[in-house]
Coordinates of N, CA and C in Angstrom, one line a residue:
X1 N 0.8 -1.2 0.0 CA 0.0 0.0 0.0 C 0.9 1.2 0.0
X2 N 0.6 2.1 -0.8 CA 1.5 3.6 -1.2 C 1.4 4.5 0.5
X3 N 2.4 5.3 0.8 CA 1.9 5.8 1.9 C 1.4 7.1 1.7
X4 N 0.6 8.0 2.5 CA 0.2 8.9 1.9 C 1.4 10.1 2.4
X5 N 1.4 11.1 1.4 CA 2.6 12.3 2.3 C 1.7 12.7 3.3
X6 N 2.6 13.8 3.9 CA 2.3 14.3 5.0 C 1.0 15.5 4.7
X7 N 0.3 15.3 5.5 CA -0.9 16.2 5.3 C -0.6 17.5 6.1
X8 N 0.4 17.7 6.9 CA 0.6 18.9 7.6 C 1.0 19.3 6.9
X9 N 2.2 18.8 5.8 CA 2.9 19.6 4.5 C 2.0 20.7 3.5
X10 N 0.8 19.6 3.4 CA -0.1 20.5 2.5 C -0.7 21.3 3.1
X11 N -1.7 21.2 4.3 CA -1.5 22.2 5.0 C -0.6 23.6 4.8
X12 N 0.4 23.7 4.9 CA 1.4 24.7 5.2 C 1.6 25.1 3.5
X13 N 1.3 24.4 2.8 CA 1.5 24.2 1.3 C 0.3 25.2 0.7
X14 N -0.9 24.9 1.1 CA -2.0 25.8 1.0 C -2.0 27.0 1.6
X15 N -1.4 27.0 3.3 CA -1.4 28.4 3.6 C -0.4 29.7 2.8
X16 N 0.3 28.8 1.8 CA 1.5 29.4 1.4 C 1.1 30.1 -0.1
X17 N 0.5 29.4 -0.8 CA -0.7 29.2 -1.6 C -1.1 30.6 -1.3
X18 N -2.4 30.8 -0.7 CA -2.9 31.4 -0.1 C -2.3 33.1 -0.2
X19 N -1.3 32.6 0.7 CA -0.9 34.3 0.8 C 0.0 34.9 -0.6
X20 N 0.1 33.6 -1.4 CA 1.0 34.2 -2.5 C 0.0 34.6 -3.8
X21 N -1.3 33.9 -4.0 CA -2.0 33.7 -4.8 C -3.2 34.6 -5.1
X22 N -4.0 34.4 -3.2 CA -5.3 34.9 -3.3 C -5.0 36.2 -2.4
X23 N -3.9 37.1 -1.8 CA -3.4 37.8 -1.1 C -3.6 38.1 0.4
X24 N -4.0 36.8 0.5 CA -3.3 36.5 2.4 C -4.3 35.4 2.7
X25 N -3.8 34.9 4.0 CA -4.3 34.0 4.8 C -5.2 34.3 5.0
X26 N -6.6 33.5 5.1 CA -7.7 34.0 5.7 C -8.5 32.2 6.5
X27 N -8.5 31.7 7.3 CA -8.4 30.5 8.0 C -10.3 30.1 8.0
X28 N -10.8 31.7 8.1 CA -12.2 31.5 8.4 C -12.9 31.4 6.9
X29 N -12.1 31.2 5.6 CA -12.3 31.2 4.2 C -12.5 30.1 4.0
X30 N -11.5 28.8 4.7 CA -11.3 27.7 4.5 C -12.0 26.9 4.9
X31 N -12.1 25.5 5.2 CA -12.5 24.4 5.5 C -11.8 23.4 6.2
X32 N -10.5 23.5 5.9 CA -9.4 22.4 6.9 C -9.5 23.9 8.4
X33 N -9.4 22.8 9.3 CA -9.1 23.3 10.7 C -7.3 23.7 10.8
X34 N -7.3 24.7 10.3 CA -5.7 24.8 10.3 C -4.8 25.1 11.9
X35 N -5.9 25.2 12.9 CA -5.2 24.6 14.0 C -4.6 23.4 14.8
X36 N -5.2 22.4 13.5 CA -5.2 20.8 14.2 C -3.8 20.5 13.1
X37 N -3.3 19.1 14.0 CA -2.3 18.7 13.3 C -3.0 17.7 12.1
X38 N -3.2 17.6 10.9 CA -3.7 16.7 10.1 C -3.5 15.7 9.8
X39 N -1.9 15.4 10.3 CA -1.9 13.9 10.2 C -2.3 13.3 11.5
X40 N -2.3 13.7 12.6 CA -3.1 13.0 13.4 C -4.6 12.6 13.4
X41 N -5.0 14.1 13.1 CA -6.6 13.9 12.9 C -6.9 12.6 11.7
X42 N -6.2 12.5 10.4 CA -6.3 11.5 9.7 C -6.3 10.2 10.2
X43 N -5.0 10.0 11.2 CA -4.8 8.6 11.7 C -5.9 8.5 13.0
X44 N -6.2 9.1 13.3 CA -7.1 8.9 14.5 C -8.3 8.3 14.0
X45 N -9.1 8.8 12.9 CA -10.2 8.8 11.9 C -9.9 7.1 11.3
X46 N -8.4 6.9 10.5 CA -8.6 5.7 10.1 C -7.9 4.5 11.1
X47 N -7.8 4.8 12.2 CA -7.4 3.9 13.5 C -9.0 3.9 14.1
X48 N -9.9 5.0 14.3 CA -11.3 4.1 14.4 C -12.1 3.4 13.6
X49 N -11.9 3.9 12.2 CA -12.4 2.9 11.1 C -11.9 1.9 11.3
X50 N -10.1 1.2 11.3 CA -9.7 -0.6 11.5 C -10.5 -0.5 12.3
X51 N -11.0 0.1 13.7 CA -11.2 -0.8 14.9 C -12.9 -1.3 14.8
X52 N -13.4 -0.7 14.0 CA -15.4 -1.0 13.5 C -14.6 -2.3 13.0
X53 N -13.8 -2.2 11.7 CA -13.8 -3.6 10.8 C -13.4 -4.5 11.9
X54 N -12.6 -4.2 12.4 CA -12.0 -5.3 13.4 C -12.9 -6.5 14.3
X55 N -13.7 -5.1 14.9 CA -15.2 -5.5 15.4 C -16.4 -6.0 14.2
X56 N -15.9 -5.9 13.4 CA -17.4 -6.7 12.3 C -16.5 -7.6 12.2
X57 N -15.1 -7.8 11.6 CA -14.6 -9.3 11.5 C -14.6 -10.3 12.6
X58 N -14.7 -9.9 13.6 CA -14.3 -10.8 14.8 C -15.9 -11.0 15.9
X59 N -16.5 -10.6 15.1 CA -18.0 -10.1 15.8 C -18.6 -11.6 15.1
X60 N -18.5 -12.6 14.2 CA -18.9 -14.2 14.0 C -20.3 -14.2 13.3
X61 N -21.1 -14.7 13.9 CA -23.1 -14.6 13.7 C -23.5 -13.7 14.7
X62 N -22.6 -12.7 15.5 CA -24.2 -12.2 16.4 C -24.3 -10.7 15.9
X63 N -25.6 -10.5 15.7 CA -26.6 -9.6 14.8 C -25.9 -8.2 15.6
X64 N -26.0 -8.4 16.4 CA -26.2 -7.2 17.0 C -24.6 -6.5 17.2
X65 N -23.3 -7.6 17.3 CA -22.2 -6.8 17.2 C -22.1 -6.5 15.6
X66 N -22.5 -6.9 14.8 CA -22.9 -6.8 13.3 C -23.3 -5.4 13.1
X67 N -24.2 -5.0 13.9 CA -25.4 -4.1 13.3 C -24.2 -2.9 14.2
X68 N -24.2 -3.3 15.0 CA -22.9 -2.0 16.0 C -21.6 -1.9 15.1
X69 N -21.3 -2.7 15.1 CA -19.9 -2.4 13.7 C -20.0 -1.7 12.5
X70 N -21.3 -2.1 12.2 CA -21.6 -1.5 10.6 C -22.1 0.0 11.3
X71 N -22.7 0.3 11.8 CA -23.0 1.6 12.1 C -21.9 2.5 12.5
X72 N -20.6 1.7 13.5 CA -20.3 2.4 13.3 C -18.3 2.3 12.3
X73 N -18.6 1.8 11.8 CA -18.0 2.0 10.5 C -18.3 3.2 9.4
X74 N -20.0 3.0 9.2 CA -20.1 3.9 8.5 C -20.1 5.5 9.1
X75 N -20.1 5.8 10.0 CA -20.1 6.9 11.2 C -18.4 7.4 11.3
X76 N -17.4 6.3 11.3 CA -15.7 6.7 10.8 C -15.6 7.0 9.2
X77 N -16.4 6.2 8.1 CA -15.8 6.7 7.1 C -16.9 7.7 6.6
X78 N -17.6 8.4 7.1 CA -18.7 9.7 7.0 C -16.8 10.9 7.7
X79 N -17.0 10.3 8.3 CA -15.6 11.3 9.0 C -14.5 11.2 8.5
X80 N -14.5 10.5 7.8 CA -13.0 10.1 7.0 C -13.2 11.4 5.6
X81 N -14.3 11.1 5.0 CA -14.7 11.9 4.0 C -15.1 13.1 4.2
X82 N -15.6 13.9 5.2 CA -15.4 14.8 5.7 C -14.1 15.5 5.8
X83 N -13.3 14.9 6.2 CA -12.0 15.3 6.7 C -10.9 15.4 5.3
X84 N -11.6 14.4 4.2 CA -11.0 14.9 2.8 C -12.0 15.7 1.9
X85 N -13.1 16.0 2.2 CA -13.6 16.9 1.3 C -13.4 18.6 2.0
X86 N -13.0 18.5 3.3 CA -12.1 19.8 3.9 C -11.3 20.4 2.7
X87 N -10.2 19.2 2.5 CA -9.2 19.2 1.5 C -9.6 19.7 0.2
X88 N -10.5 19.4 -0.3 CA -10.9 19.5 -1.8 C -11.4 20.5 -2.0
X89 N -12.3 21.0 -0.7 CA -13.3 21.9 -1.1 C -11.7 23.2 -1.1
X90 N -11.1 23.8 0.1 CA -10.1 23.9 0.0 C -9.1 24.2 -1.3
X91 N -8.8 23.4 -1.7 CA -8.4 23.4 -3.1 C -8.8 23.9 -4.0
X92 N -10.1 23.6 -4.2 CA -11.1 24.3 -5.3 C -11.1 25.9 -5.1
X93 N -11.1 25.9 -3.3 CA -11.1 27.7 -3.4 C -9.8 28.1 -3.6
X94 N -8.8 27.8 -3.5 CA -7.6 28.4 -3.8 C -7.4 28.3 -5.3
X95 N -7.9 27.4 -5.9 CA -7.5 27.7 -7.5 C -8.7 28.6 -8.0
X96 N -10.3 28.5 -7.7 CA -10.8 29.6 -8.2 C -10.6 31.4 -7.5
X97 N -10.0 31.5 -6.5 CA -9.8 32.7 -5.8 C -8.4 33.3 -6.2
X98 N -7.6 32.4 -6.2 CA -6.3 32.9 -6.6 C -5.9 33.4 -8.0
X99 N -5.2 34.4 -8.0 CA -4.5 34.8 -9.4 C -3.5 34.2 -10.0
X100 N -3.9 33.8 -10.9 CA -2.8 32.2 -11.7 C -2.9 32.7 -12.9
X101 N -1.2 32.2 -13.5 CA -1.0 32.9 -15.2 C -2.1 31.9 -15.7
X102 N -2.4 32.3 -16.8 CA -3.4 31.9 -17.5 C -2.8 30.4 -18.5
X103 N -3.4 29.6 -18.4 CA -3.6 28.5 -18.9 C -3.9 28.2 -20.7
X104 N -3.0 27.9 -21.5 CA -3.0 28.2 -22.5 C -4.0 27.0 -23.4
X105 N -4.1 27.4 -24.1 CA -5.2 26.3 -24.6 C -4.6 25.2 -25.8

């Protein structure tokens, strides 16, 4: 499995972005929590996602650790996607906000 880079990189990558492009930092613009560390918040998100699967693999026939796993699996990766659509939405605004040479056709 590929690892992913550092998300605090892009973070700082964006803020940089930001002040060069769209003319300055503005944190309340964005969508990523640029107070949090982001690779933690990621690994926390996909360390309680293994731990649902973990609990649905090891949960056998009973319905009910089934039904508790699956809920909440889908409750980590609603938060997983959350936590990358920060990122994208993010992105989207720094490339339509910012002043970029023009793109040749």
């Amino acid at each position: 499995m590929n690892e992913l880079l550092s998300l605090d990189v892009l973070r700082t990558l964006f803020e940089e972005i930001a002040k060069e492009k769209v003319g300055g930092f503005d944190s309340g613009k964005l969508s990523i929590d640029y107070g949090c560390n982001m690779d933690e918040a990621c690994a926390k998100y996909a360390g309680l996602l293994n731990r649902s699967i973990e609990a649905l693999n090891s949960g056998g026939s009973d319905d009910l650790v089934a039904q508790r796993a699956l809920m909440m699996i889908r409750t980590h990766a609603i938060s997983l996607s959350s936590f990358f659509d920060a990122i994208a939405d993010d992105a989207e605004f720094l490339i339509r906000s910012g002043v970029w040479t023009e793109i040749p056709e």
